PDB file of C-alpha atoms in Angstrom:
ATOM      1  CA  MET A   1      28.330 -72.535   7.427  1.00 64.00           C
ATOM      2  CA  ASP A   2      31.060 -69.972   6.596  1.00 80.00           C
ATOM      3  CA  LYS A   3      29.729 -67.724   4.001  1.00 92.00           C
ATOM      4  CA  ILE A   4      29.878 -64.126   2.822  1.00 95.00           C
ATOM      5  CA  ILE A   5      27.406 -61.349   4.079  1.00 97.00           C
ATOM      6  CA  ASN A   6      26.600 -58.403   2.995  1.00 97.00           C
ATOM      7  CA  PHE A   7      25.780 -55.757   5.253  1.00 98.00           C
ATOM      8  CA  LYS A   8      25.926 -51.272   5.199  1.00 98.00           C
ATOM      9  CA  ILE A   9      28.252 -49.984   7.895  1.00 98.00           C
ATOM     10  CA  ARG A  10      28.804 -46.789   8.914  1.00 98.00           C
ATOM     11  CA  VAL A  11      31.472 -45.772  10.766  1.00 98.00           C
ATOM     12  CA  TRP A  12      32.254 -42.171  13.229  1.00 98.00           C
ATOM     13  CA  ARG A  13      34.517 -39.334  11.584  1.00 98.00           C
ATOM     14  CA  GLN A  14      36.286 -36.611  14.135  1.00 97.00           C
ATOM     15  CA  ASN A  15      39.416 -34.805  13.583  1.00 96.00           C
ATOM     16  CA  GLY A  16      39.502 -34.869  17.804  1.00 93.00           C
ATOM     17  CA  PRO A  17      37.566 -33.392  20.051  1.00 93.00           C
ATOM     18  CA  LYS A  18      37.310 -30.105  19.681  1.00 93.00           C
ATOM     19  CA  GLU A  19      36.121 -31.025  16.577  1.00 94.00           C
ATOM     20  CA  LYS A  20      32.835 -31.701  15.010  1.00 94.00           C
ATOM     21  CA  GLY A  21      31.998 -35.065  14.526  1.00 95.00           C
ATOM     22  CA  GLN A  22      29.288 -37.029  12.343  1.00 97.00           C
ATOM     23  CA  PHE A  23      28.987 -40.068  10.994  1.00 98.00           C
ATOM     24  CA  SER A  24      30.600 -41.291   7.245  1.00 97.00           C
ATOM     25  CA  GLU A  25      28.174 -41.952   4.806  1.00 97.00           C
ATOM     26  CA  TRP A  26      27.033 -45.513   4.543  1.00 97.00           C
ATOM     27  CA  TYR A  27      29.539 -47.657   2.967  1.00 98.00           C
ATOM     28  CA  ASP A  28      27.930 -50.699   0.778  1.00 98.00           C
ATOM     29  CA  SER A  29      29.854 -54.379   1.577  1.00 97.00           C
ATOM     30  CA  GLN A  30      28.662 -55.066  -2.005  1.00 96.00           C
ATOM     31  CA  GLU A  31      29.636 -52.270  -3.412  1.00 96.00           C
ATOM     32  CA  LEU A  32      33.369 -52.257  -1.849  1.00 96.00           C
ATOM     33  CA  GLY A  33      34.009 -55.538  -2.862  1.00 96.00           C
ATOM     34  CA  MET A  34      34.564 -56.686   0.528  1.00 96.00           C
ATOM     35  CA  ASP A  35      33.497 -60.234   0.457  1.00 94.00           C
ATOM     36  CA  VAL A  36      33.583 -60.722   4.123  1.00 97.00           C
ATOM     37  CA  THR A  37      32.688 -64.600   5.950  1.00 96.00           C
ATOM     38  CA  THR A  38      30.298 -65.030   9.146  1.00 96.00           C
ATOM     39  CA  ASP A  39      33.476 -66.138  10.207  1.00 96.00           C
ATOM     40  CA  THR A  40      35.047 -63.210  10.475  1.00 97.00           C
ATOM     41  CA  SER A  41      35.749 -61.214  13.460  1.00 97.00           C
ATOM     42  CA  PHE A  42      34.231 -57.920  13.994  1.00 98.00           C
ATOM     43  CA  LEU A  43      38.070 -56.325  13.520  1.00 98.00           C
ATOM     44  CA  GLU A  44      39.357 -58.368  10.861  1.00 97.00           C
ATOM     45  CA  MET A  45      35.755 -56.711   8.981  1.00 98.00           C
ATOM     46  CA  LEU A  46      36.899 -53.031   9.916  1.00 98.00           C
ATOM     47  CA  ASP A  47      40.945 -53.875   8.764  1.00 98.00           C
ATOM     48  CA  ILE A  48      38.695 -55.445   5.586  1.00 98.00           C
ATOM     49  CA  LEU A  49      36.356 -51.296   5.151  1.00 98.00           C
ATOM     50  CA  ASN A  50      40.461 -49.943   5.264  1.00 98.00           C
ATOM     51  CA  GLU A  51      41.981 -51.644   2.606  1.00 98.00           C
ATOM     52  CA  LYS A  52      39.327 -50.325   0.445  1.00 97.00           C
ATOM     53  CA  LEU A  53      39.286 -46.996   1.505  1.00 97.00           C
ATOM     54  CA  ILE A  54      42.275 -47.550   0.586  1.00 97.00           C
ATOM     55  CA  GLU A  55      41.638 -48.576  -2.529  1.00 97.00           C
ATOM     56  CA  ASN A  56      39.235 -46.187  -3.366  1.00 95.00           C
ATOM     57  CA  LYS A  57      41.666 -43.228  -2.263  1.00 96.00           C
ATOM     58  CA  LYS A  58      39.422 -42.715   0.639  1.00 96.00           C
ATOM     59  CA  GLU A  59      40.811 -41.520   4.172  1.00 96.00           C
ATOM     60  CA  PRO A  60      40.878 -44.714   6.282  1.00 96.00           C
ATOM     61  CA  PHE A  61      37.953 -45.447   9.248  1.00 94.00           C
ATOM     62  CA  VAL A  62      40.749 -45.490  12.871  1.00 97.00           C
ATOM     63  CA  PHE A  63      39.935 -47.149  15.722  1.00 97.00           C
ATOM     64  CA  ASP A  64      41.998 -48.650  18.652  1.00 96.00           C
ATOM     65  CA  HIS A  65      43.033 -52.922  19.386  1.00 95.00           C
ATOM     66  CA  ASP A  66      46.174 -54.284  20.123  1.00 94.00           C
ATOM     67  CA  CYS A  67      45.302 -58.201  21.619  1.00 95.00           C
ATOM     68  CA  ARG A  68      42.815 -58.664  20.294  1.00 94.00           C
ATOM     69  CA  GLU A  69      42.612 -61.800  22.123  1.00 93.00           C
ATOM     70  CA  GLY A  70      39.331 -59.864  24.380  1.00 94.00           C
ATOM     71  CA  ILE A  71      42.733 -59.093  27.293  1.00 94.00           C
ATOM     72  CA  CYS A  72      43.753 -55.688  26.861  1.00 94.00           C
ATOM     73  CA  GLY A  73      40.256 -53.826  26.333  1.00 93.00           C
ATOM     74  CA  MET A  74      41.935 -51.366  23.849  1.00 94.00           C
ATOM     75  CA  CYS A  75      39.179 -52.108  21.187  1.00 95.00           C
ATOM     76  CA  SER A  76      36.804 -50.006  22.538  1.00 92.00           C
ATOM     77  CA  LEU A  77      33.628 -49.621  20.161  1.00 97.00           C
ATOM     78  CA  TYR A  78      29.858 -48.961  20.915  1.00 96.00           C
ATOM     79  CA  ILE A  79      28.318 -51.364  17.588  1.00 98.00           C
ATOM     80  CA  ASN A  80      24.759 -50.296  16.607  1.00 97.00           C
ATOM     81  CA  GLY A  81      23.761 -49.268  20.459  1.00 94.00           C
ATOM     82  CA  HIS A  82      25.651 -51.449  22.220  1.00 95.00           C
ATOM     83  CA  PRO A  83      29.073 -50.687  23.651  1.00 96.00           C
ATOM     84  CA  HIS A  84      31.582 -53.567  22.021  1.00 97.00           C
ATOM     85  CA  GLY A  85      28.624 -55.087  20.561  1.00 96.00           C
ATOM     86  CA  PRO A  86      26.209 -57.616  20.067  1.00 93.00           C
ATOM     87  CA  ALA A  87      27.071 -60.296  22.764  1.00 93.00           C
ATOM     88  CA  GLN A  88      26.933 -60.889  26.351  1.00 91.00           C
ATOM     89  CA  GLY A  89      30.752 -61.037  27.934  1.00 94.00           C
ATOM     90  CA  ALA A  90      32.588 -60.243  25.323  1.00 96.00           C
ATOM     91  CA  THR A  91      35.037 -57.231  23.697  1.00 97.00           C
ATOM     92  CA  THR A  92      34.517 -55.514  21.006  1.00 97.00           C
ATOM     93  CA  CYS A  93      37.529 -58.020  19.215  1.00 96.00           C
ATOM     94  CA  GLN A  94      35.241 -61.254  20.169  1.00 97.00           C
ATOM     95  CA  ILE A  95      32.920 -60.401  17.922  1.00 97.00           C
ATOM     96  CA  TYR A  96      31.936 -62.208  15.016  1.00 97.00           C
ATOM     97  CA  MET A  97      30.142 -61.693  11.891  1.00 97.00           C
ATOM     98  CA  ARG A  98      27.891 -64.335  12.495  1.00 96.00           C
ATOM     99  CA  ARG A  99      26.218 -61.502  14.627  1.00 95.00           C
ATOM    100  CA  PHE A 100      24.691 -60.303  12.425  1.00 97.00           C
ATOM    101  CA  LYS A 101      22.223 -61.083   9.801  1.00 96.00           C
ATOM    102  CA  ASP A 102      22.474 -60.515   5.985  1.00 96.00           C
ATOM    103  CA  GLY A 103      21.587 -56.742   4.772  1.00 97.00           C
ATOM    104  CA  ASP A 104      21.717 -55.109   8.259  1.00 98.00           C
ATOM    105  CA  GLU A 105      23.067 -51.672   8.246  1.00 98.00           C
ATOM    106  CA  ILE A 106      25.850 -51.652  10.969  1.00 98.00           C
ATOM    107  CA  THR A 107      26.888 -48.419  13.092  1.00 98.00           C
ATOM    108  CA  VAL A 108      30.250 -47.793  15.007  1.00 98.00           C
ATOM    109  CA  GLU A 109      30.865 -45.139  17.423  1.00 97.00           C
ATOM    110  CA  PRO A 110      33.237 -44.683  19.964  1.00 97.00           C
ATOM    111  CA  TRP A 111      32.751 -44.405  23.979  1.00 95.00           C
ATOM    112  CA  ARG A 112      30.638 -41.354  24.672  1.00 91.00           C
ATOM    113  CA  SER A 113      32.052 -39.120  27.848  1.00 91.00           C
ATOM    114  CA  ALA A 114      33.749 -36.273  28.985  1.00 90.00           C
ATOM    115  CA  GLY A 115      36.206 -38.435  30.699  1.00 93.00           C
ATOM    116  CA  PHE A 116      36.981 -40.094  26.933  1.00 96.00           C
ATOM    117  CA  PRO A 117      37.991 -37.052  24.744  1.00 95.00           C
ATOM    118  CA  VAL A 118      38.105 -38.253  21.420  1.00 96.00           C
ATOM    119  CA  ILE A 119      41.520 -39.001  19.623  1.00 97.00           C
ATOM    120  CA  LYS A 120      40.144 -39.523  16.041  1.00 97.00           C
ATOM    121  CA  ASP A 121      37.006 -41.103  14.838  1.00 97.00           C
ATOM    122  CA  CYS A 122      36.860 -43.684  17.395  1.00 97.00           C
ATOM    123  CA  MET A 123      40.074 -43.983  18.681  1.00 97.00           C
ATOM    124  CA  VAL A 124      39.550 -42.577  22.018  1.00 97.00           C
ATOM    125  CA  ASP A 125      41.605 -40.950  25.452  1.00 97.00           C
ATOM    126  CA  ARG A 126      41.527 -43.424  28.112  1.00 96.00           C
ATOM    127  CA  GLY A 127      44.279 -42.315  29.880  1.00 96.00           C
ATOM    128  CA  ALA A 128      41.920 -41.078  32.751  1.00 97.00           C
ATOM    129  CA  PHE A 129      42.134 -44.597  33.903  1.00 97.00           C
ATOM    130  CA  ASP A 130      45.463 -44.708  34.479  1.00 97.00           C
ATOM    131  CA  LYS A 131      45.317 -41.406  36.667  1.00 97.00           C
ATOM    132  CA  ILE A 132      42.226 -42.813  39.224  1.00 97.00           C
ATOM    133  CA  MET A 133      44.884 -46.106  39.511  1.00 97.00           C
ATOM    134  CA  GLN A 134      47.588 -43.572  40.363  1.00 97.00           C
ATOM    135  CA  ALA A 135      45.866 -42.094  42.506  1.00 97.00           C
ATOM    136  CA  GLY A 136      45.608 -45.023  45.082  1.00 95.00           C
ATOM    137  CA  GLY A 137      45.121 -48.369  42.811  1.00 95.00           C
ATOM    138  CA  TYR A 138      48.641 -50.794  44.041  1.00 94.00           C
ATOM    139  CA  VAL A 139      49.960 -51.240  47.238  1.00 93.00           C
ATOM    140  CA  SER A 140      53.256 -49.137  48.977  1.00 92.00           C
ATOM    141  CA  VAL A 141      53.001 -50.594  52.258  1.00 85.00           C
ATOM    142  CA  ARG A 142      55.699 -53.648  52.682  1.00 85.00           C
ATOM    143  CA  THR A 143      54.065 -56.563  52.463  1.00 81.00           C
ATOM    144  CA  GLY A 144      56.502 -59.071  53.307  1.00 79.00           C
ATOM    145  CA  ALA A 145      58.456 -61.175  50.196  1.00 82.00           C
ATOM    146  CA  PRO A 146      56.502 -63.491  48.039  1.00 77.00           C
ATOM    147  CA  GLN A 147      56.152 -66.611  49.899  1.00 77.00           C
ATOM    148  CA  ASP A 148      55.104 -64.589  52.635  1.00 78.00           C
ATOM    149  CA  ALA A 149      50.974 -64.046  50.879  1.00 73.00           C
ATOM    150  CA  ASN A 150      50.794 -68.064  50.599  1.00 76.00           C
ATOM    151  CA  ALA A 151      51.674 -67.837  54.494  1.00 82.00           C
ATOM    152  CA  ILE A 152      48.488 -66.130  55.133  1.00 84.00           C
ATOM    153  CA  LEU A 153      45.128 -67.330  55.974  1.00 87.00           C
ATOM    154  CA  ILE A 154      42.785 -65.969  53.205  1.00 90.00           C
ATOM    155  CA  PRO A 155      38.496 -67.771  53.257  1.00 93.00           C
ATOM    156  CA  LYS A 156      37.835 -68.553  49.552  1.00 94.00           C
ATOM    157  CA  GLN A 157      34.662 -66.387  49.540  1.00 95.00           C
ATOM    158  CA  ASN A 158      36.668 -63.703  49.865  1.00 95.00           C
ATOM    159  CA  ALA A 159      39.525 -64.712  46.889  1.00 93.00           C
ATOM    160  CA  ASP A 160      37.490 -65.429  45.067  1.00 96.00           C
ATOM    161  CA  LEU A 161      35.448 -62.367  44.597  1.00 96.00           C
ATOM    162  CA  ALA A 162      38.598 -60.862  44.996  1.00 96.00           C
ATOM    163  CA  MET A 163      39.809 -62.161  42.044  1.00 96.00           C
ATOM    164  CA  ASP A 164      36.235 -61.627  39.886  1.00 97.00           C
ATOM    165  CA  ALA A 165      37.311 -58.278  40.188  1.00 97.00           C
ATOM    166  CA  ALA A 166      40.855 -58.414  39.036  1.00 97.00           C
ATOM    167  CA  THR A 167      39.519 -59.536  36.091  1.00 97.00           C
ATOM    168  CA  CYS A 168      38.451 -55.418  34.862  1.00 97.00           C
ATOM    169  CA  ILE A 169      40.210 -55.018  31.706  1.00 97.00           C
ATOM    170  CA  GLY A 170      39.656 -51.172  32.806  1.00 96.00           C
ATOM    171  CA  CYS A 171      37.777 -50.527  28.403  1.00 97.00           C
ATOM    172  CA  GLY A 172      35.637 -47.923  30.254  1.00 97.00           C
ATOM    173  CA  CYS A 173      32.760 -50.629  28.552  1.00 96.00           C
ATOM    174  CA  CYS A 174      30.901 -49.679  31.624  1.00 97.00           C
ATOM    175  CA  VAL A 175      31.542 -45.829  31.399  1.00 97.00           C
ATOM    176  CA  ALA A 176      30.156 -45.899  28.197  1.00 96.00           C
ATOM    177  CA  ALA A 177      26.964 -47.905  28.827  1.00 96.00           C
ATOM    178  CA  CYS A 178      26.288 -45.379  31.338  1.00 96.00           C
ATOM    179  CA  LYS A 179      23.924 -42.968  31.089  1.00 95.00           C
ATOM    180  CA  ASN A 180      25.943 -40.245  33.462  1.00 95.00           C
ATOM    181  CA  GLY A 181      28.829 -42.104  32.218  1.00 95.00           C
ATOM    182  CA  SER A 182      29.686 -42.671  35.758  1.00 96.00           C
ATOM    183  CA  ALA A 183      33.503 -45.122  36.136  1.00 97.00           C
ATOM    184  CA  MET A 184      32.027 -46.426  39.397  1.00 97.00           C
ATOM    185  CA  LEU A 185      31.782 -49.850  38.076  1.00 98.00           C
ATOM    186  CA  PHE A 186      35.308 -49.633  37.290  1.00 98.00           C
ATOM    187  CA  LEU A 187      36.745 -47.598  40.234  1.00 97.00           C
ATOM    188  CA  SER A 188      35.243 -50.978  42.345  1.00 97.00           C
ATOM    189  CA  ALA A 189      36.340 -52.951  41.014  1.00 98.00           C
ATOM    190  CA  LYS A 190      39.479 -51.925  41.861  1.00 97.00           C
ATOM    191  CA  VAL A 191      39.093 -50.786  44.996  1.00 96.00           C
ATOM    192  CA  SER A 192      37.636 -54.070  45.355  1.00 96.00           C
ATOM    193  CA  GLN A 193      40.352 -56.136  44.399  1.00 96.00           C
ATOM    194  CA  LEU A 194      42.628 -55.053  47.725  1.00 95.00           C
ATOM    195  CA  ALA A 195      40.402 -54.190  50.236  1.00 94.00           C
ATOM    196  CA  LEU A 196      39.448 -57.948  50.124  1.00 95.00           C
ATOM    197  CA  LEU A 197      42.894 -58.522  50.880  1.00 93.00           C
ATOM    198  CA  PRO A 198      44.646 -58.737  54.026  1.00 91.00           C
ATOM    199  CA  GLN A 199      47.357 -56.851  51.945  1.00 90.00           C
ATOM    200  CA  GLY A 200      45.087 -53.820  50.534  1.00 93.00           C
ATOM    201  CA  ARG A 201      43.591 -53.529  54.091  1.00 92.00           C
ATOM    202  CA  PRO A 202      46.226 -50.675  55.786  1.00 91.00           C
ATOM    203  CA  GLU A 203      45.359 -47.868  52.851  1.00 93.00           C
ATOM    204  CA  ALA A 204      41.782 -49.165  51.967  1.00 92.00           C
ATOM    205  CA  ALA A 205      40.634 -45.393  53.682  1.00 91.00           C
ATOM    206  CA  THR A 206      42.826 -43.319  52.486  1.00 93.00           C
ATOM    207  CA  ARG A 207      41.931 -45.357  48.912  1.00 95.00           C
ATOM    208  CA  ALA A 208      38.861 -45.228  48.183  1.00 94.00           C
ATOM    209  CA  LYS A 209      38.721 -41.251  48.773  1.00 95.00           C
ATOM    210  CA  ALA A 210      41.652 -40.671  46.520  1.00 96.00           C
ATOM    211  CA  MET A 211      40.522 -42.259  43.970  1.00 96.00           C
ATOM    212  CA  LEU A 212      37.288 -41.370  44.082  1.00 95.00           C
ATOM    213  CA  ALA A 213      38.331 -37.578  44.669  1.00 96.00           C
ATOM    214  CA  LYS A 214      39.928 -38.394  41.469  1.00 97.00           C
ATOM    215  CA  MET A 215      36.748 -39.552  39.497  1.00 96.00           C
ATOM    216  CA  ASP A 216      35.420 -36.479  39.790  1.00 94.00           C
ATOM    217  CA  GLU A 217      37.609 -34.609  39.674  1.00 95.00           C
ATOM    218  CA  LEU A 218      38.185 -36.106  36.068  1.00 95.00           C
ATOM    219  CA  GLY A 219      34.677 -35.764  34.870  1.00 92.00           C
ATOM    220  CA  PHE A 220      33.281 -38.333  35.049  1.00 95.00           C
ATOM    221  CA  GLY A 221      29.670 -38.741  36.321  1.00 93.00           C
ATOM    222  CA  ALA A 222      27.387 -39.581  39.278  1.00 93.00           C
ATOM    223  CA  CYS A 223      26.356 -43.680  39.749  1.00 95.00           C
ATOM    224  CA  THR A 224      22.610 -44.300  40.482  1.00 94.00           C
ATOM    225  CA  ASN A 225      22.763 -48.100  40.582  1.00 92.00           C
ATOM    226  CA  THR A 226      20.783 -48.741  37.047  1.00 94.00           C
ATOM    227  CA  GLY A 227      22.612 -51.105  36.727  1.00 95.00           C
ATOM    228  CA  ALA A 228      24.069 -50.550  32.566  1.00 96.00           C
ATOM    229  CA  CYS A 229      27.153 -51.169  33.234  1.00 96.00           C
ATOM    230  CA  ALA A 230      27.436 -54.220  34.505  1.00 96.00           C
ATOM    231  CA  ALA A 231      24.966 -55.962  32.168  1.00 96.00           C
ATOM    232  CA  GLU A 232      27.096 -54.779  29.168  1.00 96.00           C
ATOM    233  CA  CYS A 233      30.608 -55.542  31.100  1.00 97.00           C
ATOM    234  CA  PRO A 234      32.750 -58.194  28.679  1.00 97.00           C
ATOM    235  CA  LYS A 235      34.089 -59.692  32.154  1.00 97.00           C
ATOM    236  CA  GLN A 236      30.699 -59.157  33.960  1.00 96.00           C
ATOM    237  CA  ILE A 237      32.089 -57.120  37.311  1.00 97.00           C
ATOM    238  CA  SER A 238      29.647 -57.657  39.638  1.00 97.00           C
ATOM    239  CA  ILE A 239      27.440 -54.576  40.594  1.00 96.00           C
ATOM    240  CA  SER A 240      27.814 -55.148  43.951  1.00 96.00           C
ATOM    241  CA  ASN A 241      31.752 -53.944  44.350  1.00 97.00           C
ATOM    242  CA  ILE A 242      29.509 -50.639  43.814  1.00 97.00           C
ATOM    243  CA  ALA A 243      28.279 -51.509  46.786  1.00 95.00           C
ATOM    244  CA  ARG A 244      31.630 -52.278  48.301  1.00 95.00           C
ATOM    245  CA  LEU A 245      33.288 -49.329  46.773  1.00 95.00           C
ATOM    246  CA  ASN A 246      30.513 -47.239  48.983  1.00 94.00           C
ATOM    247  CA  ARG A 247      30.616 -48.737  52.219  1.00 94.00           C
ATOM    248  CA  GLU A 248      34.408 -48.281  52.256  1.00 92.00           C
ATOM    249  CA  PHE A 249      34.272 -44.242  51.623  1.00 94.00           C
ATOM    250  CA  ILE A 250      32.259 -43.926  53.979  1.00 93.00           C
ATOM    251  CA  CYS A 251      33.910 -45.438  56.936  1.00 90.00           C
ATOM    252  CA  ALA A 252      37.197 -43.496  55.254  1.00 90.00           C
ATOM    253  CA  LYS A 253      34.265 -40.165  55.692  1.00 88.00           C
ATOM    254  CA  LEU A 254      33.367 -40.976  59.739  1.00 88.00           C
ATOM    255  CA  SER A 255      36.716 -42.245  60.529  1.00 82.00           C
ATOM    256  CA  ASP A 256      38.681 -39.001  59.608  1.00 74.00           C
TER     257      ASP A 256
END
């Protein structure tokens, strides 16, 4: 049943990557007159919060968003200690206030990673992922005309695994969840979606080496296989992709 939910919320405030950030004061939904219902999405609640802050001549809170349909991955918020919030297999924009109890205290933070510098408040620069993709996350060799793809026989298991890996939206949740700030789950998904298909095999060796080198260059940490990345991933990307990436990398190095 849809009903008004009362809560307190504090958000991270930071003017840029070189500035020292801090949490805001606790904002009380009742005192601000927010009238948020349990059917309100988390991002809609933040919109209402910003409207009330502006009405009270306070600076609105900066956060990132775009599609609000769980597709783009831009709603990258750390909510009460969980990347994307208190739900498995969902992005922040798919979280609704019914996930919280009346009277709850909610803390909102940005992704914490050397590879994702803060632009302002909880908006971070995830351009590092674009640079990793530019290092080799594509097929540049000729693989035939579009209709030729249907003529290439691919085992169903491989096709399914490739499609599962391709569901990665590059949100950076895996980096935020990892104690080392590693981007290995993201990287392994992007390598796997090509390595499992014949069109991606000709450049498999150079791809794995180049993308791993770029990841290290951009300041992401190493993987220690704790599994936090896969546990928090909104698209439930399997950690088995990391094992595949390691095999691709080792084979590439041995063939040098």
